[in-house]
Short mmCIF file of N, CA and C and ligand atoms in Angstrom, two decimals:
data_model
loop_
_atom_site.label_atom_id
_atom_site.label_comp_id
_atom_site.label_asym_id
_atom_site.label_seq_id
_atom_site.Cartn_x
_atom_site.Cartn_y
_atom_site.Cartn_z
N MET T 1 22.34 112.69 38.46
CA MET T 1 21.70 112.18 37.25
C MET T 1 22.08 113.07 36.07
N LYS T 2 22.54 112.40 35.01
CA LYS T 2 22.88 113.15 33.81
C LYS T 2 22.05 112.63 32.64
N ILE T 3 21.67 113.51 31.75
CA ILE T 3 20.90 113.04 30.59
C ILE T 3 21.63 113.44 29.31
N LYS T 4 21.50 112.59 28.33
CA LYS T 4 22.13 112.85 27.04
C LYS T 4 21.11 113.45 26.09
N ILE T 5 21.49 114.57 25.52
CA ILE T 5 20.60 115.25 24.59
C ILE T 5 20.36 114.39 23.35
N SER T 6 21.42 113.68 22.90
CA SER T 6 21.28 112.83 21.72
C SER T 6 20.26 111.70 21.93
N GLU T 7 20.10 111.28 23.19
CA GLU T 7 19.11 110.24 23.49
C GLU T 7 17.69 110.80 23.36
N ILE T 8 17.52 112.03 23.81
CA ILE T 8 16.19 112.66 23.74
C ILE T 8 15.83 112.95 22.27
N GLU T 9 16.84 113.24 21.51
CA GLU T 9 16.62 113.54 20.10
C GLU T 9 16.03 112.34 19.34
N LYS T 10 16.32 111.16 19.83
CA LYS T 10 15.82 109.93 19.18
C LYS T 10 14.34 109.70 19.46
N ILE T 11 13.85 110.33 20.54
CA ILE T 11 12.43 110.17 20.89
C ILE T 11 11.59 110.97 19.91
N GLU T 12 10.46 110.43 19.54
CA GLU T 12 9.64 111.03 18.49
C GLU T 12 9.29 112.51 18.70
N ASN T 13 8.80 112.85 19.87
CA ASN T 13 8.45 114.26 20.12
C ASN T 13 9.58 115.05 20.80
N LYS T 14 10.75 114.44 20.87
CA LYS T 14 11.94 115.07 21.45
C LYS T 14 11.69 115.61 22.86
N THR T 15 10.90 114.83 23.59
CA THR T 15 10.56 115.23 24.95
C THR T 15 10.75 114.02 25.87
N LYS T 16 11.37 114.27 27.01
CA LYS T 16 11.56 113.19 27.98
C LYS T 16 11.09 113.65 29.34
N THR T 17 10.33 112.79 29.99
CA THR T 17 9.88 113.10 31.35
C THR T 17 10.71 112.27 32.31
N ILE T 18 11.24 112.92 33.32
CA ILE T 18 12.02 112.16 34.30
C ILE T 18 11.53 112.39 35.72
N ASN T 19 11.63 111.33 36.49
CA ASN T 19 11.34 111.44 37.92
C ASN T 19 12.67 111.35 38.66
N PHE T 20 13.02 112.46 39.25
CA PHE T 20 14.30 112.58 39.93
C PHE T 20 14.10 112.36 41.42
N SER T 21 14.95 111.56 42.02
CA SER T 21 14.91 111.37 43.47
C SER T 21 16.32 111.04 43.93
N GLU T 22 16.97 112.05 44.48
CA GLU T 22 18.36 111.86 44.89
C GLU T 22 18.64 112.59 46.19
N ILE T 23 19.55 112.01 46.97
CA ILE T 23 20.02 112.67 48.18
C ILE T 23 21.03 113.74 47.75
N ILE T 24 20.82 114.96 48.18
CA ILE T 24 21.84 115.99 47.98
C ILE T 24 22.32 116.37 49.38
N GLU T 25 23.49 115.83 49.72
CA GLU T 25 24.05 115.92 51.08
C GLU T 25 23.94 117.31 51.71
N GLU T 26 24.29 118.34 50.94
CA GLU T 26 24.31 119.71 51.49
C GLU T 26 22.95 120.15 52.01
N PHE T 27 21.88 119.67 51.39
CA PHE T 27 20.55 120.10 51.80
C PHE T 27 19.99 119.22 52.91
N ASN T 28 20.14 117.92 52.73
CA ASN T 28 19.61 116.98 53.71
C ASN T 28 20.20 115.60 53.42
N PRO T 29 21.03 115.09 54.33
CA PRO T 29 21.68 113.80 54.06
C PRO T 29 20.72 112.61 54.19
N LYS T 30 19.50 112.85 54.68
CA LYS T 30 18.57 111.73 54.91
C LYS T 30 17.38 111.69 53.95
N VAL T 31 16.87 112.85 53.61
CA VAL T 31 15.66 112.89 52.78
C VAL T 31 16.00 113.30 51.35
N PRO T 32 15.62 112.48 50.38
CA PRO T 32 15.97 112.83 48.99
C PRO T 32 15.18 114.03 48.46
N VAL T 33 15.79 114.69 47.51
CA VAL T 33 15.11 115.76 46.78
C VAL T 33 14.34 115.08 45.64
N ASN T 34 13.08 115.43 45.49
CA ASN T 34 12.28 114.85 44.42
C ASN T 34 11.93 115.91 43.39
N ALA T 35 11.92 115.48 42.14
CA ALA T 35 11.53 116.40 41.08
C ALA T 35 10.89 115.63 39.94
N SER T 36 9.88 116.20 39.34
CA SER T 36 9.38 115.62 38.10
C SER T 36 9.58 116.68 37.04
N LEU T 37 10.36 116.32 36.04
CA LEU T 37 10.80 117.30 35.05
C LEU T 37 10.53 116.83 33.63
N GLU T 38 10.27 117.79 32.79
CA GLU T 38 10.11 117.50 31.37
C GLU T 38 11.22 118.20 30.61
N ILE T 39 11.94 117.44 29.82
CA ILE T 39 13.04 118.01 29.04
C ILE T 39 12.64 117.96 27.57
N LYS T 40 12.64 119.13 26.97
CA LYS T 40 12.14 119.23 25.59
C LYS T 40 13.18 119.91 24.71
N ILE T 41 13.46 119.28 23.58
CA ILE T 41 14.40 119.90 22.64
C ILE T 41 13.63 120.70 21.59
N LEU T 42 13.98 121.96 21.46
CA LEU T 42 13.35 122.83 20.46
C LEU T 42 14.49 123.44 19.62
N THR T 43 14.84 122.74 18.55
CA THR T 43 15.96 123.14 17.69
C THR T 43 17.22 123.50 18.47
N ASP T 44 17.49 124.78 18.67
CA ASP T 44 18.75 125.17 19.31
C ASP T 44 18.65 125.38 20.82
N ILE T 45 17.48 125.23 21.33
CA ILE T 45 17.35 125.39 22.78
C ILE T 45 16.72 124.15 23.42
N ILE T 46 16.98 124.01 24.71
CA ILE T 46 16.40 122.90 25.47
C ILE T 46 15.67 123.50 26.65
N LYS T 47 14.42 123.08 26.76
CA LYS T 47 13.60 123.62 27.85
C LYS T 47 13.42 122.56 28.93
N ILE T 48 13.72 122.94 30.16
CA ILE T 48 13.47 122.04 31.29
C ILE T 48 12.41 122.68 32.16
N SER T 49 11.33 121.96 32.37
CA SER T 49 10.28 122.51 33.23
C SER T 49 9.73 121.42 34.13
N GLY T 50 9.09 121.84 35.20
CA GLY T 50 8.51 120.87 36.12
C GLY T 50 8.46 121.37 37.53
N GLU T 51 8.50 120.41 38.45
CA GLU T 51 8.34 120.75 39.86
C GLU T 51 9.43 120.09 40.70
N ILE T 52 9.92 120.84 41.68
CA ILE T 52 10.96 120.33 42.57
C ILE T 52 10.44 120.41 44.01
N GLU T 53 10.71 119.34 44.75
CA GLU T 53 10.27 119.29 46.14
C GLU T 53 11.44 118.85 47.00
N ALA T 54 11.71 119.63 48.06
CA ALA T 54 12.86 119.29 48.90
C ALA T 54 12.60 119.66 50.36
N GLU T 55 13.20 118.87 51.23
CA GLU T 55 13.15 119.17 52.66
C GLU T 55 14.58 119.50 53.05
N ILE T 56 14.85 120.77 53.33
CA ILE T 56 16.25 121.15 53.53
C ILE T 56 16.55 121.59 54.96
N ASN T 57 17.77 121.26 55.39
CA ASN T 57 18.23 121.64 56.72
C ASN T 57 18.85 123.03 56.65
N LEU T 58 18.39 123.91 57.55
CA LEU T 58 18.89 125.28 57.56
C LEU T 58 19.21 125.69 58.99
N THR T 59 19.89 126.80 59.14
CA THR T 59 20.17 127.34 60.46
C THR T 59 19.44 128.67 60.61
N CYS T 60 18.71 128.81 61.71
CA CYS T 60 17.92 130.02 61.97
C CYS T 60 18.85 131.22 62.17
N ASP T 61 18.54 132.32 61.47
CA ASP T 61 19.35 133.55 61.60
C ASP T 61 19.23 134.17 62.99
N LYS T 62 18.10 133.93 63.64
CA LYS T 62 17.85 134.59 64.93
C LYS T 62 18.38 133.80 66.12
N CYS T 63 18.04 132.51 66.19
CA CYS T 63 18.43 131.73 67.38
C CYS T 63 19.55 130.74 67.08
N LEU T 64 19.95 130.64 65.83
CA LEU T 64 21.04 129.76 65.39
C LEU T 64 20.74 128.27 65.54
N LYS T 65 19.48 127.94 65.75
CA LYS T 65 19.10 126.52 65.83
C LYS T 65 18.91 125.98 64.41
N GLU T 66 19.12 124.66 64.31
CA GLU T 66 18.88 124.01 63.02
C GLU T 66 17.39 123.74 62.87
N PHE T 67 16.89 123.90 61.68
CA PHE T 67 15.50 123.54 61.43
C PHE T 67 15.36 123.07 59.99
N THR T 68 14.25 122.41 59.70
CA THR T 68 14.06 121.97 58.31
C THR T 68 12.95 122.78 57.67
N LYS T 69 13.10 122.98 56.40
CA LYS T 69 12.10 123.74 55.66
C LYS T 69 11.71 122.95 54.42
N ASN T 70 10.43 122.88 54.16
CA ASN T 70 9.96 122.22 52.95
C ASN T 70 9.85 123.23 51.83
N LEU T 71 10.46 122.90 50.74
CA LEU T 71 10.37 123.77 49.57
C LEU T 71 9.66 123.01 48.46
N LYS T 72 8.75 123.68 47.79
CA LYS T 72 8.08 123.07 46.65
C LYS T 72 7.83 124.20 45.65
N PHE T 73 8.38 124.06 44.47
CA PHE T 73 8.24 125.15 43.51
C PHE T 73 8.33 124.61 42.08
N THR T 74 7.87 125.41 41.15
CA THR T 74 7.96 125.01 39.74
C THR T 74 9.18 125.69 39.12
N VAL T 75 9.73 125.05 38.11
CA VAL T 75 10.89 125.61 37.42
C VAL T 75 10.63 125.63 35.92
N GLU T 76 11.28 126.57 35.27
CA GLU T 76 11.28 126.59 33.81
C GLU T 76 12.56 127.28 33.38
N GLU T 77 13.44 126.51 32.79
CA GLU T 77 14.73 127.06 32.38
C GLU T 77 15.02 126.72 30.92
N ILE T 78 15.72 127.61 30.27
CA ILE T 78 16.12 127.40 28.89
C ILE T 78 17.64 127.25 28.82
N TYR T 79 18.07 126.21 28.17
CA TYR T 79 19.51 126.04 27.91
C TYR T 79 19.76 126.29 26.43
N ASN T 80 20.83 127.00 26.14
CA ASN T 80 21.24 127.16 24.74
C ASN T 80 22.16 126.02 24.39
N ARG T 81 21.86 125.34 23.29
CA ARG T 81 22.70 124.19 22.94
C ARG T 81 24.10 124.62 22.54
N TYR T 82 24.17 125.74 21.87
CA TYR T 82 25.47 126.21 21.39
C TYR T 82 25.73 127.57 22.00
N SER T 83 26.97 127.95 22.03
CA SER T 83 27.32 129.22 22.63
C SER T 83 26.68 130.36 21.87
N LEU T 84 26.02 131.24 22.61
CA LEU T 84 25.40 132.41 21.97
C LEU T 84 26.48 133.33 21.43
N GLN T 85 27.62 133.26 22.02
CA GLN T 85 28.72 134.12 21.60
C GLN T 85 29.10 133.85 20.13
N ASP T 86 29.02 132.59 19.73
CA ASP T 86 29.34 132.24 18.35
C ASP T 86 28.40 132.94 17.38
N SER T 87 27.11 132.94 17.72
CA SER T 87 26.13 133.50 16.79
C SER T 87 26.13 135.02 16.76
N TYR T 88 26.48 135.63 17.84
CA TYR T 88 26.39 137.09 17.88
C TYR T 88 27.75 137.80 17.77
N ASN T 89 28.78 136.99 17.68
CA ASN T 89 30.14 137.54 17.58
C ASN T 89 30.51 138.50 18.70
N GLN T 90 31.29 139.50 18.36
CA GLN T 90 31.79 140.39 19.42
C GLN T 90 30.73 141.35 19.94
N GLU T 91 29.68 141.50 19.18
CA GLU T 91 28.61 142.40 19.60
C GLU T 91 27.92 141.88 20.86
N PHE T 92 28.03 140.60 21.05
CA PHE T 92 27.27 139.97 22.13
C PHE T 92 27.85 140.25 23.51
N GLU T 93 27.02 140.74 24.35
CA GLU T 93 27.42 140.96 25.75
C GLU T 93 27.05 139.73 26.56
N ILE T 94 28.01 139.27 27.30
CA ILE T 94 27.72 138.08 28.11
C ILE T 94 26.86 138.46 29.31
N LYS T 95 25.68 137.88 29.34
CA LYS T 95 24.80 138.10 30.49
C LYS T 95 24.97 136.89 31.40
N ALA T 96 24.90 137.15 32.67
CA ALA T 96 25.10 136.07 33.65
C ALA T 96 24.22 134.85 33.34
N ASP T 97 22.96 135.10 33.04
CA ASP T 97 22.03 133.99 32.79
C ASP T 97 22.43 133.15 31.60
N ASN T 98 22.69 133.82 30.51
CA ASN T 98 23.04 133.11 29.28
C ASN T 98 24.33 132.35 29.44
N PHE T 99 25.26 133.00 30.07
CA PHE T 99 26.58 132.42 30.22
C PHE T 99 26.52 131.07 30.93
N SER T 100 25.80 131.03 32.04
CA SER T 100 25.76 129.81 32.83
C SER T 100 24.95 128.71 32.15
N GLN T 101 24.12 129.07 31.21
CA GLN T 101 23.25 128.07 30.62
C GLN T 101 23.61 127.70 29.18
N ASP T 102 24.76 128.15 28.74
CA ASP T 102 25.25 127.73 27.43
C ASP T 102 25.82 126.33 27.54
N LEU T 103 25.41 125.46 26.66
CA LEU T 103 25.96 124.10 26.69
C LEU T 103 27.18 123.95 25.78
N ASN T 104 27.40 124.94 24.94
CA ASN T 104 28.56 124.92 24.03
C ASN T 104 28.70 123.61 23.25
N GLY T 105 27.56 123.08 22.83
CA GLY T 105 27.59 121.87 22.03
C GLY T 105 27.75 120.58 22.82
N GLU T 106 27.79 120.69 24.14
CA GLU T 106 27.89 119.49 24.99
C GLU T 106 26.64 118.64 24.84
N ASP T 107 26.80 117.35 24.96
CA ASP T 107 25.66 116.45 24.79
C ASP T 107 24.97 116.14 26.11
N GLU T 108 25.56 116.55 27.21
CA GLU T 108 25.04 116.14 28.50
C GLU T 108 24.53 117.30 29.33
N ILE T 109 23.42 117.07 30.01
CA ILE T 109 22.95 118.05 31.00
C ILE T 109 22.97 117.35 32.35
N ASP T 110 23.61 117.99 33.32
CA ASP T 110 23.67 117.44 34.67
C ASP T 110 22.40 117.87 35.42
N ILE T 111 21.47 116.94 35.52
CA ILE T 111 20.18 117.25 36.15
C ILE T 111 20.34 117.49 37.66
N THR T 112 21.25 116.75 38.28
CA THR T 112 21.49 116.95 39.71
C THR T 112 21.93 118.39 39.97
N ASP T 113 22.82 118.88 39.12
CA ASP T 113 23.30 120.25 39.25
C ASP T 113 22.18 121.25 38.98
N PHE T 114 21.37 120.95 37.99
CA PHE T 114 20.23 121.81 37.68
C PHE T 114 19.30 121.94 38.89
N VAL T 115 18.99 120.79 39.50
CA VAL T 115 18.10 120.78 40.68
C VAL T 115 18.77 121.53 41.83
N TYR T 116 20.05 121.27 42.02
CA TYR T 116 20.82 121.94 43.09
C TYR T 116 20.75 123.46 42.94
N GLN T 117 21.08 123.95 41.75
CA GLN T 117 21.07 125.40 41.50
C GLN T 117 19.68 125.99 41.70
N SER T 118 18.67 125.26 41.26
CA SER T 118 17.29 125.76 41.40
C SER T 118 16.91 125.91 42.86
N ILE T 119 17.33 124.95 43.68
CA ILE T 119 17.00 125.01 45.11
C ILE T 119 17.72 126.20 45.76
N ILE T 120 19.00 126.37 45.42
CA ILE T 120 19.78 127.50 45.96
C ILE T 120 19.04 128.82 45.71
N LEU T 121 18.49 128.96 44.52
CA LEU T 121 17.78 130.20 44.18
C LEU T 121 16.48 130.37 44.97
N HIS T 122 15.96 129.27 45.49
CA HIS T 122 14.68 129.34 46.19
C HIS T 122 14.81 129.37 47.72
N ILE T 123 16.03 129.34 48.22
CA ILE T 123 16.21 129.44 49.67
C ILE T 123 16.03 130.91 50.04
N PRO T 124 15.10 131.21 50.96
CA PRO T 124 14.87 132.62 51.30
C PRO T 124 16.12 133.30 51.89
N ASN T 125 16.22 134.61 51.72
CA ASN T 125 17.36 135.36 52.24
C ASN T 125 17.37 135.37 53.76
N LYS T 126 16.18 135.54 54.33
CA LYS T 126 16.09 135.55 55.79
C LYS T 126 15.59 134.19 56.24
N LEU T 127 16.39 133.54 57.08
CA LEU T 127 16.02 132.21 57.54
C LEU T 127 15.60 132.27 59.00
N VAL T 128 14.33 132.04 59.24
CA VAL T 128 13.84 132.05 60.60
C VAL T 128 13.10 130.73 60.85
N CYS T 129 13.47 130.08 61.96
CA CYS T 129 12.95 128.73 62.23
C CYS T 129 11.45 128.71 62.43
N ASP T 130 10.93 129.79 63.00
CA ASP T 130 9.51 129.82 63.32
C ASP T 130 9.07 131.27 63.32
N ILE T 131 7.82 131.52 62.96
CA ILE T 131 7.31 132.88 62.91
C ILE T 131 7.40 133.55 64.29
N ASN T 132 7.35 132.74 65.34
CA ASN T 132 7.42 133.27 66.71
C ASN T 132 8.82 133.29 67.29
N CYS T 133 9.82 132.95 66.49
CA CYS T 133 11.18 132.89 67.03
C CYS T 133 11.61 134.29 67.45
N ASN T 134 12.07 134.39 68.71
CA ASN T 134 12.50 135.69 69.24
C ASN T 134 14.01 135.80 69.35
N GLY T 135 14.71 134.91 68.75
CA GLY T 135 16.15 134.97 68.82
C GLY T 135 16.69 134.13 69.95
N ASP T 136 17.84 134.51 70.43
CA ASP T 136 18.53 133.70 71.44
C ASP T 136 17.72 133.60 72.73
N GLU T 137 17.47 132.39 73.16
CA GLU T 137 16.65 132.14 74.35
C GLU T 137 17.27 132.73 75.61
N ASN T 138 18.57 132.63 75.74
CA ASN T 138 19.24 133.14 76.94
C ASN T 138 19.09 134.65 77.06
N ILE T 139 19.20 135.33 75.96
CA ILE T 139 19.04 136.79 75.97
C ILE T 139 17.63 137.15 76.43
N ASN T 140 16.64 136.43 75.92
CA ASN T 140 15.26 136.71 76.31
C ASN T 140 15.02 136.49 77.79
N LYS T 141 15.65 135.45 78.33
CA LYS T 141 15.49 135.11 79.74
C LYS T 141 15.97 136.29 80.61
N TYR T 142 17.10 136.86 80.24
CA TYR T 142 17.64 138.00 80.99
C TYR T 142 16.67 139.17 80.94
N ILE T 143 16.15 139.41 79.78
CA ILE T 143 15.27 140.57 79.62
C ILE T 143 14.01 140.40 80.46
N LYS T 144 13.46 139.19 80.49
CA LYS T 144 12.22 138.94 81.21
C LYS T 144 12.43 139.00 82.74
N THR T 145 13.56 138.49 83.21
CA THR T 145 13.71 138.35 84.66
C THR T 145 14.36 139.56 85.32
N ASP T 146 15.12 140.30 84.60
CA ASP T 146 15.84 141.39 85.26
C ASP T 146 15.94 142.62 84.36
N TYR T 147 15.03 143.54 84.58
CA TYR T 147 15.05 144.76 83.78
C TYR T 147 15.95 145.83 84.41
N SER T 148 16.26 145.61 85.70
CA SER T 148 16.92 146.68 86.44
C SER T 148 18.44 146.70 86.27
N ASP T 149 19.02 145.58 85.91
CA ASP T 149 20.47 145.52 85.81
C ASP T 149 20.96 146.30 84.59
N PRO T 150 21.65 147.40 84.81
CA PRO T 150 22.07 148.23 83.67
C PRO T 150 23.00 147.50 82.71
N ARG T 151 23.72 146.49 83.24
CA ARG T 151 24.63 145.76 82.36
C ARG T 151 23.88 145.00 81.27
N LEU T 152 22.58 144.75 81.56
CA LEU T 152 21.80 143.97 80.59
C LEU T 152 21.01 144.84 79.62
N GLU T 153 21.10 146.14 79.83
CA GLU T 153 20.39 147.06 78.94
C GLU T 153 20.76 146.82 77.47
N ILE T 154 22.02 146.50 77.29
CA ILE T 154 22.51 146.28 75.93
C ILE T 154 21.74 145.17 75.22
N PHE T 155 21.36 144.13 75.99
CA PHE T 155 20.61 143.02 75.38
C PHE T 155 19.22 143.46 74.94
N LYS T 156 18.60 144.30 75.79
CA LYS T 156 17.28 144.81 75.44
C LYS T 156 17.35 145.59 74.12
N LYS T 157 18.38 146.38 74.04
CA LYS T 157 18.56 147.21 72.87
C LYS T 157 18.73 146.34 71.60
N ILE T 158 19.54 145.33 71.75
CA ILE T 158 19.79 144.44 70.61
C ILE T 158 18.48 143.83 70.13
N LYS T 159 17.69 143.38 71.09
CA LYS T 159 16.45 142.71 70.73
C LYS T 159 15.51 143.67 70.01
N ILE T 160 15.38 144.87 70.55
CA ILE T 160 14.46 145.84 69.95
C ILE T 160 14.88 146.17 68.51
N GLU T 161 16.16 146.32 68.34
CA GLU T 161 16.63 146.62 66.99
C GLU T 161 16.36 145.48 66.01
N LYS T 162 16.52 144.27 66.51
CA LYS T 162 16.25 143.10 65.68
C LYS T 162 14.81 143.07 65.22
N ASP T 163 13.89 143.35 66.19
CA ASP T 163 12.45 143.30 65.85
C ASP T 163 12.04 144.35 64.85
N ASN T 164 12.74 145.45 64.87
CA ASN T 164 12.43 146.49 63.87
C ASN T 164 13.02 146.10 62.54
ZN1 ZN Z 201 14.96 130.56 65.52
#
């Protein structure tokens, strides 16, 4: 979904509310990502705020099984309509945030991309399928059934280190 800034400018309060519902294959090919967003033009900046809800497919770091996680969070982002570099000249240091959100006079904002990037930022660093996940099931089976085999000591060690 893309929105035109010039279209929002025609609206009396320069604010548009959108209900987004799209499949984003990378996250989940079956369940759409939903978002309700408000896009507001404030002279040289555009503010996008609202809520995003997604059910995403992930792989567990411990047992490598696939699992789904529900994400629901609020967003608030500012886009600069024109390049900040123009206004600040050479004195301006490009900051990662500003750089990615400069529209450079473009009339379009890609809402799908905005939602995509927001979700990426909200995926936790450590992905565990369940609070009780103990990692690879086969490794656990060895540890439980045979403590005496020295060849399996290495697995015990791996597990203990993981838990710490
Ligand atoms: Zn797991």
